[in-house]
GROMACS .gro file of C-alpha atoms in nm:
model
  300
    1UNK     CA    1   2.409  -7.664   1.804
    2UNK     CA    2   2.449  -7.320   1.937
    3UNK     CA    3   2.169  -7.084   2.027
    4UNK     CA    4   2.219  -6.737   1.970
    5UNK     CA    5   1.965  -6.476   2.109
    6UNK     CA    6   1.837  -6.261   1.823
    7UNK     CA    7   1.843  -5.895   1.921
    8UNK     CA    8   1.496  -5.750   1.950
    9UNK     CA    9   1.468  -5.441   1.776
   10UNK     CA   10   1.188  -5.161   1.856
   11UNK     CA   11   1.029  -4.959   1.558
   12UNK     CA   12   1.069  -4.585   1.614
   13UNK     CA   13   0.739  -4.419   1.783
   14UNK     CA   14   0.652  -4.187   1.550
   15UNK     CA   15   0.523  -3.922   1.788
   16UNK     CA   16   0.844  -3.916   1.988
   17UNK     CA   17   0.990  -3.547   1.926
   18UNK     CA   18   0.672  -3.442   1.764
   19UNK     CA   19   0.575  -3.258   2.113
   20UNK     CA   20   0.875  -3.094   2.148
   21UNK     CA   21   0.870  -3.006   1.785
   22UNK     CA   22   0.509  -2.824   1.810
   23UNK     CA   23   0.634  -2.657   2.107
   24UNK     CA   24   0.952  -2.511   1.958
   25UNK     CA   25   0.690  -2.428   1.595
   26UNK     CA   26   0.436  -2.216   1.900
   27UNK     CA   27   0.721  -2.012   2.040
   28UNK     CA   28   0.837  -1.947   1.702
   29UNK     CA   29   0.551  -1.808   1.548
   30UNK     CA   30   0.409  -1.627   1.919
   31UNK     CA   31   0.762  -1.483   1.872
   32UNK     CA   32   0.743  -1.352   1.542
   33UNK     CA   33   0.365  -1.202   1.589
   34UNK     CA   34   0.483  -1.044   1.899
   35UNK     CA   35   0.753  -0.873   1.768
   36UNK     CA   36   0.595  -0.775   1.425
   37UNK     CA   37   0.325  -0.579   1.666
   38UNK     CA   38   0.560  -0.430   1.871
   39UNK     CA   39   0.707  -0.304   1.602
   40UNK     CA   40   0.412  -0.176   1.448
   41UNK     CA   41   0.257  -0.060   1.765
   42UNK     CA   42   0.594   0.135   1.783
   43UNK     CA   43   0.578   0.306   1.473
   44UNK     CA   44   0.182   0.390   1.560
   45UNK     CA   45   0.228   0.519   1.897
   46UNK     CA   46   0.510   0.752   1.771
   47UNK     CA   47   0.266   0.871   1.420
   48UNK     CA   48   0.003   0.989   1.705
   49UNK     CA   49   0.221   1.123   1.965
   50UNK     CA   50   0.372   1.350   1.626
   51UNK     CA   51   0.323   1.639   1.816
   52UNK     CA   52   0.482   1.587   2.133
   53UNK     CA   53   0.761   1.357   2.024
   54UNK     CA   54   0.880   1.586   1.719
   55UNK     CA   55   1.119   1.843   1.776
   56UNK     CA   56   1.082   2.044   1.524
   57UNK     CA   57   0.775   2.131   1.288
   58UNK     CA   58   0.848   1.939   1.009
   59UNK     CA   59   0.797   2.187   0.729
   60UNK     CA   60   1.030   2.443   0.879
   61UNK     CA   61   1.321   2.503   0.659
   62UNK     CA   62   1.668   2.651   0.773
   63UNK     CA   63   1.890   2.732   0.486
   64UNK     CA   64   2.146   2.771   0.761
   65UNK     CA   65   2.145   2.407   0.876
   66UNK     CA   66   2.128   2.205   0.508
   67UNK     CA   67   2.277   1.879   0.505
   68UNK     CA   68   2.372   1.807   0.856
   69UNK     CA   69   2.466   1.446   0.920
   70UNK     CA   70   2.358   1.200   1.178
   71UNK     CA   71   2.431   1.318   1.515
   72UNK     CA   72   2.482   1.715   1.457
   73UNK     CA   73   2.389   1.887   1.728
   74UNK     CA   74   2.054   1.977   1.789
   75UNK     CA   75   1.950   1.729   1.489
   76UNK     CA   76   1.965   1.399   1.593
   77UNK     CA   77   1.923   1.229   1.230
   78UNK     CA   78   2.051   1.549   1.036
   79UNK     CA   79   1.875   1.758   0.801
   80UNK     CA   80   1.757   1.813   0.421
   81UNK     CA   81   1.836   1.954   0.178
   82UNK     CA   82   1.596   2.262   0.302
   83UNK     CA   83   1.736   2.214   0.659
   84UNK     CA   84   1.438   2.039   0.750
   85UNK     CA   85   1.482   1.813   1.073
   86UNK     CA   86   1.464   1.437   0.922
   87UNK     CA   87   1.383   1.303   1.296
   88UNK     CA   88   1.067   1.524   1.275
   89UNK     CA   89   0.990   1.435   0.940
   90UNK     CA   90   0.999   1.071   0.988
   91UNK     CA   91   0.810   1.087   1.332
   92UNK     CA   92   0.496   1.309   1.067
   93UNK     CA   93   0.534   1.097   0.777
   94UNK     CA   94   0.441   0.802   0.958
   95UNK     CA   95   0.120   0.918   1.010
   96UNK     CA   96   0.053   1.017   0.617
   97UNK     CA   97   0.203   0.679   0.523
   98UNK     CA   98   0.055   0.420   0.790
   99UNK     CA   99  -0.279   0.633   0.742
  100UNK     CA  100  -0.270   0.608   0.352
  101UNK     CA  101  -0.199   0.247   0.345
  102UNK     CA  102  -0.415   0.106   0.611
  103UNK     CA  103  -0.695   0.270   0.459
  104UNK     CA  104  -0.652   0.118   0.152
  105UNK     CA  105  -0.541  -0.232   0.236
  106UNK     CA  106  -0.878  -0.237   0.464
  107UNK     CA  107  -1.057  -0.076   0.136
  108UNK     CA  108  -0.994  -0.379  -0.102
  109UNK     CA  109  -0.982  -0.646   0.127
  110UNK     CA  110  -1.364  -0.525   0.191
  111UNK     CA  111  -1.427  -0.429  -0.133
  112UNK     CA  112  -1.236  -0.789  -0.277
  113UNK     CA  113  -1.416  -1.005   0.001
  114UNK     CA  114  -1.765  -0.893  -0.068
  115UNK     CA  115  -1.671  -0.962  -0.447
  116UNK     CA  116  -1.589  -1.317  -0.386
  117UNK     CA  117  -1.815  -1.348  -0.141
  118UNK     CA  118  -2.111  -1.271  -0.353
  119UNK     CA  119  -1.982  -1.437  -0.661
  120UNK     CA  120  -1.913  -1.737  -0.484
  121UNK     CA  121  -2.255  -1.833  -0.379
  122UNK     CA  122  -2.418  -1.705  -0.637
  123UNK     CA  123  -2.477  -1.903  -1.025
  124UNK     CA  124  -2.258  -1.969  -1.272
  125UNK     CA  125  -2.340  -1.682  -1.479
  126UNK     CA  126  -2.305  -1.411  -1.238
  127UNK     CA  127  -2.015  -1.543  -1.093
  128UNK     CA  128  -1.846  -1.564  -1.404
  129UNK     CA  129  -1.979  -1.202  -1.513
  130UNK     CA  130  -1.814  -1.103  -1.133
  131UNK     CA  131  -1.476  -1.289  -1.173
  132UNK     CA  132  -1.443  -1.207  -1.576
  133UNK     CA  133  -1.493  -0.829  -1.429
  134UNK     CA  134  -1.173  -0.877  -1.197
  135UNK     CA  135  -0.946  -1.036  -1.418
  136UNK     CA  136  -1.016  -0.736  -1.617
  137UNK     CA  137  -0.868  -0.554  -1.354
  138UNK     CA  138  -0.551  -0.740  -1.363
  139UNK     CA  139  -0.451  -0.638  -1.726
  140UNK     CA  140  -0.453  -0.281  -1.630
  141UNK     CA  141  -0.070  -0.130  -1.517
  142UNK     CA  142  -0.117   0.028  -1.109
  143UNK     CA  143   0.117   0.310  -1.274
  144UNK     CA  144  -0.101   0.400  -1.625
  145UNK     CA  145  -0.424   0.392  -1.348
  146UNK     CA  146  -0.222   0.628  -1.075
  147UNK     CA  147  -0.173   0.861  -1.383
  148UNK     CA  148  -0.501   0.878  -1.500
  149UNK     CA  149  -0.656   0.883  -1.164
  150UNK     CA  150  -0.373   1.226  -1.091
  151UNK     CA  151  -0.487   1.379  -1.451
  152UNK     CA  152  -0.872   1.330  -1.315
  153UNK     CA  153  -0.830   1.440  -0.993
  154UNK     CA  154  -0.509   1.582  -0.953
  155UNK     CA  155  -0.180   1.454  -0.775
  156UNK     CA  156  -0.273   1.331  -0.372
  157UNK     CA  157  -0.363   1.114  -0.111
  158UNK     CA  158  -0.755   1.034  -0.282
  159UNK     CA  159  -0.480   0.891  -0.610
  160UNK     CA  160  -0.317   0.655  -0.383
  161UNK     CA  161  -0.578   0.512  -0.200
  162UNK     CA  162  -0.801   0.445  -0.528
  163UNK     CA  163  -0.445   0.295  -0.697
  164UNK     CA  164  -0.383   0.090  -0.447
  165UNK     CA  165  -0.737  -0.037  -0.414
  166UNK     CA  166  -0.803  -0.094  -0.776
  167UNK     CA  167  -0.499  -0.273  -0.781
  168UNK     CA  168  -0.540  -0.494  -0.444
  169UNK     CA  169  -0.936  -0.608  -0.503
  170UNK     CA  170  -0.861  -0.849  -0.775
  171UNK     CA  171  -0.589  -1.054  -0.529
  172UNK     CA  172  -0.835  -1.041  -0.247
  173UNK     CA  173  -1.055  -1.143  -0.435
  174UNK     CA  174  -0.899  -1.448  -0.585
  175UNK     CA  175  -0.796  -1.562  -0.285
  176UNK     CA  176  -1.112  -1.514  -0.102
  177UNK     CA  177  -1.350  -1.673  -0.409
  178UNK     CA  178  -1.120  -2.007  -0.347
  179UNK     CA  179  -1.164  -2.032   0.002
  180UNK     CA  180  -1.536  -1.978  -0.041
  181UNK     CA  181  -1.601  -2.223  -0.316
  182UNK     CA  182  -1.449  -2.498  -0.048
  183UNK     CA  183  -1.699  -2.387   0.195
  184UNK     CA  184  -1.976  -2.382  -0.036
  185UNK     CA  185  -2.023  -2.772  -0.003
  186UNK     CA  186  -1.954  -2.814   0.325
  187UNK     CA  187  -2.199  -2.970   0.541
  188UNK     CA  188  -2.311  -2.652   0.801
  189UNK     CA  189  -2.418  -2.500   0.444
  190UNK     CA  190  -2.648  -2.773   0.378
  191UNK     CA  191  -2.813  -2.778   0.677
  192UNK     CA  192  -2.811  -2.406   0.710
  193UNK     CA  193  -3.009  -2.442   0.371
  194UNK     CA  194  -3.265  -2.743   0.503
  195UNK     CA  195  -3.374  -2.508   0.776
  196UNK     CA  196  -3.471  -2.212   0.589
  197UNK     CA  197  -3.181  -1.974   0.620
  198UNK     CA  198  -3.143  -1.702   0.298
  199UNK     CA  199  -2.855  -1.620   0.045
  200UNK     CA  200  -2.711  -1.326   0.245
  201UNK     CA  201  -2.766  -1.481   0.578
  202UNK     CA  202  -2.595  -1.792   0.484
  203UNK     CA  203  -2.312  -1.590   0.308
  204UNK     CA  204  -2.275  -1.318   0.582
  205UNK     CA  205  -2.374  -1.537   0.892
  206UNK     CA  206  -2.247  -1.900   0.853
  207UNK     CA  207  -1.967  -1.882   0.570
  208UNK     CA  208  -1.821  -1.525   0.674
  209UNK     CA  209  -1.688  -1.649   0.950
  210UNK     CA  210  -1.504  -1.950   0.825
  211UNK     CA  211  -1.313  -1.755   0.600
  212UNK     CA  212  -1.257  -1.469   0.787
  213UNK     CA  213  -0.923  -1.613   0.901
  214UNK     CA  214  -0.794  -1.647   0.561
  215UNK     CA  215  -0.888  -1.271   0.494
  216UNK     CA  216  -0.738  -1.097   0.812
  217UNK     CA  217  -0.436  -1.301   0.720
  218UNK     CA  218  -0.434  -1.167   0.367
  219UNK     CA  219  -0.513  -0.837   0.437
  220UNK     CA  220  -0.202  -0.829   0.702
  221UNK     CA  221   0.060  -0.944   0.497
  222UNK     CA  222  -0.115  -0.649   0.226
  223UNK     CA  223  -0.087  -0.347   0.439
  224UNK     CA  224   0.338  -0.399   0.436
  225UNK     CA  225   0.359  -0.455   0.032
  226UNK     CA  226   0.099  -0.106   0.016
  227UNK     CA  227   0.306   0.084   0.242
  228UNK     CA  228   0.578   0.017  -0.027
  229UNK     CA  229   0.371   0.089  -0.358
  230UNK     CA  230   0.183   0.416  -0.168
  231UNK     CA  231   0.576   0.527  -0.087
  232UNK     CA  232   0.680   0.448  -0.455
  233UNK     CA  233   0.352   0.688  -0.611
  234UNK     CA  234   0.453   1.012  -0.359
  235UNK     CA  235   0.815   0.918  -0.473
  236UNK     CA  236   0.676   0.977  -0.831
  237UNK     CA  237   0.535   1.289  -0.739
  238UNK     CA  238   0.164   1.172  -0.791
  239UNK     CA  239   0.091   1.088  -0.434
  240UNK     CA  240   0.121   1.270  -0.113
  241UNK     CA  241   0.216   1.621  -0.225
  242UNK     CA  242   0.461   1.843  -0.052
  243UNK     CA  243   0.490   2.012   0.209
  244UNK     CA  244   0.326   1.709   0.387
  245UNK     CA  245   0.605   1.486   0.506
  246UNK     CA  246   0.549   1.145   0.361
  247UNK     CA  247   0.818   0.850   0.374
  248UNK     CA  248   0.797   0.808   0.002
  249UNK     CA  249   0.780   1.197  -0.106
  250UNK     CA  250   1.134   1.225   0.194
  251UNK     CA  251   1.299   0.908  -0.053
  252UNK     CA  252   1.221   1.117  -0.386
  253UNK     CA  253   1.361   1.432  -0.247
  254UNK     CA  254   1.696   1.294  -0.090
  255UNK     CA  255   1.753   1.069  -0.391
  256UNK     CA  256   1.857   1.355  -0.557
  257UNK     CA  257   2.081   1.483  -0.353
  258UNK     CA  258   2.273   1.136  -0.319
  259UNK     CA  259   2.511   1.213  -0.596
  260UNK     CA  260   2.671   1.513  -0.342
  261UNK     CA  261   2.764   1.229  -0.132
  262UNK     CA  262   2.453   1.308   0.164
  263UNK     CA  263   2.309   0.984   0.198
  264UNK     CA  264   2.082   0.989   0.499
  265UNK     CA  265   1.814   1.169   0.347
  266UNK     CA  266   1.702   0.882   0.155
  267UNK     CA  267   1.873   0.626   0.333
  268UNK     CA  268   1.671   0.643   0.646
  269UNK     CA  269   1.337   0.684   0.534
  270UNK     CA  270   1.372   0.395   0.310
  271UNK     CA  271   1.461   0.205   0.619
  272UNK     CA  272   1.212   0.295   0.781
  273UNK     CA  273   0.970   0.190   0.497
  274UNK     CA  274   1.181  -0.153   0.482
  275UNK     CA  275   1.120  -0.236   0.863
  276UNK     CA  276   0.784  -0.131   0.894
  277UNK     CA  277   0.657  -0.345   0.591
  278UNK     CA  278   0.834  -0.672   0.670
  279UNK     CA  279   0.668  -0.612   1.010
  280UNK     CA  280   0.345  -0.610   0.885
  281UNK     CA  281   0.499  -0.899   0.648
  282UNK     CA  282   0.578  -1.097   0.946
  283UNK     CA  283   0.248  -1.045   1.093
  284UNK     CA  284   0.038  -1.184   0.783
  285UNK     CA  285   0.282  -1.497   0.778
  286UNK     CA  286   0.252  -1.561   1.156
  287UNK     CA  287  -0.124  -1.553   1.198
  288UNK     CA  288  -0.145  -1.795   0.896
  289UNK     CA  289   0.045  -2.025   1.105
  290UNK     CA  290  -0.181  -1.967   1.393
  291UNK     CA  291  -0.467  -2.008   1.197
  292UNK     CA  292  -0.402  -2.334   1.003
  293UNK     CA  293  -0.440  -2.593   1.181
  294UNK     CA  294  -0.253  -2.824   0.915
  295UNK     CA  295   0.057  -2.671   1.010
  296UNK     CA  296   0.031  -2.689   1.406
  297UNK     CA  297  -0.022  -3.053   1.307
  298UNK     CA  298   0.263  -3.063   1.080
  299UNK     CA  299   0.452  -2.884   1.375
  300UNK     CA  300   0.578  -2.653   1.087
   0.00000   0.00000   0.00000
């Protein structure tokens, strides 16, 4: 009878690669947060230094100079269709637009966190009056409000911000009121409880900052989605009014002059508008990644 050696076989070790994998998941993400604020830091530094950077006032119009193309002399990006510089446009509107929009994402993720906040600590009757309230909100259209907000108080930057926030606190709030309801049976509550502590200083001290991650992450990732919808209301003619230079109001204006074949005046605002939102975008997605630890431990 022959012996034959049976071949010992090893079971895979589940944790090799995982290392390397966590690594590579860190460098991602630090990659992507460091580039969506140097972008944004970019576009920032340029909206303050407006008037040092601009070379031109951005209201003055040239009837002489309509319609120049990228790379005329003397105007680097061209001109409108009132022979206003675009370069010095888009280096002012930045200000109106980042202005407008950071306001009022940090307006209703307040406003939307103290809403779930309060109504998720609080009994069953007033946080069901509180969260009945804000699905109210949902059923109204952002347009019909923008409209009757501009009828009220007339077409400008006070219509925006209001839109916007009327339309962001219900989200905030959703998400916010979920997160808190998890925390609201956690143990650090209870004991928080056994020794004394009130209502607000177990909402504002001990649960605040547990979900405070969840919030900055959500309000990131809203400020790039408002810079859109604030662009799309002065591109309706109810937001920032003219002659302020606004990236939504420049869109509006050189859409109507795309049919003469001049492209850039829309073109490159709307880029503009495109890169700085995904930034922001990019931001919200890579600080949720920091800030979960399920997917560091996933190595996602």
């Amino acid at each position: 009878m022959v012996l034959t050696a049976t071949p010992v076989t090893r079971s895979p070790n589940p944790l090799k690669g995982t290392a390397p994998r966590r690594r590579r998941s860190r460098l991602r993400v630090n990659a992507q947060v460091t580039l969506a604020l140097l972008v944004i830091a970019g576009f920032v530094l340029v909206g303050l230094l407006a008037p040092v950077l601009a070379p031109y006032d951005p209201d003055l119009a040239d009837g002489g100079v309509k319609y120049l193309g990228v790379g005329a002399p003397g105007h680097l990006l061209g001109t409108d269709e009132l022979g206003r510089d675009i370069l010095s446009r888009l280096i002012w509107g930045g200000r109106t637009s980042l202005v407008v929009a950071l306001a009022a994402s940090l307006s209703s993720t307040v406003a939307g966190s103290v809403l779930a906040l309060v109504a998720g600590f609080s009994g069953d009757r007033a946080a069901g009056l509180i969260m009945r309230t804000v699905d109210v909100m949902f059923a109204f259209p952002v347009i019909i409000i923008a409209l009757v907000l501009a009828v009220i108080l007339g077409p400008g930057t006070p219509v925006v911000v209001l839109s916007i926030v009327f339309s962001a606190v219900p989200y905030v709030a959703r998400v916010v009121f979920a997160e808190v309801k998890l925390q609201r049976g956690r143990e650090y509550v209870e004991a928080a409880r056994s020794l004394g502590a009130g209502f607000f200083s177990i909402l504002f001290r001990e649960v605040l900052p547990n979900v405070l991650a969840q919030i900055v992450v959500y309000g990131t990732g809203l400020v790039g989605g408002m810079i859109v919808f604030s662009s799309s209301l002065s591109a309706l003619g109810i937001g920032v009014q003219p002659p302020t230079a606004d990236w939504g109001r420049m869109i509006s204006e050189g859409a109507k002059v795309i049919i003469s074949g001049n492209v850039y005046p829309a073109l490159l605002p709307g880029l503009v508008v495109l890169v700085v939102a995904l930034a922001f975008n990019w931001l919200g997605d890579g600080l949720r990644d920091v800030f979960d630890p399920r997917r560091r431990r996933a190595g996602r």
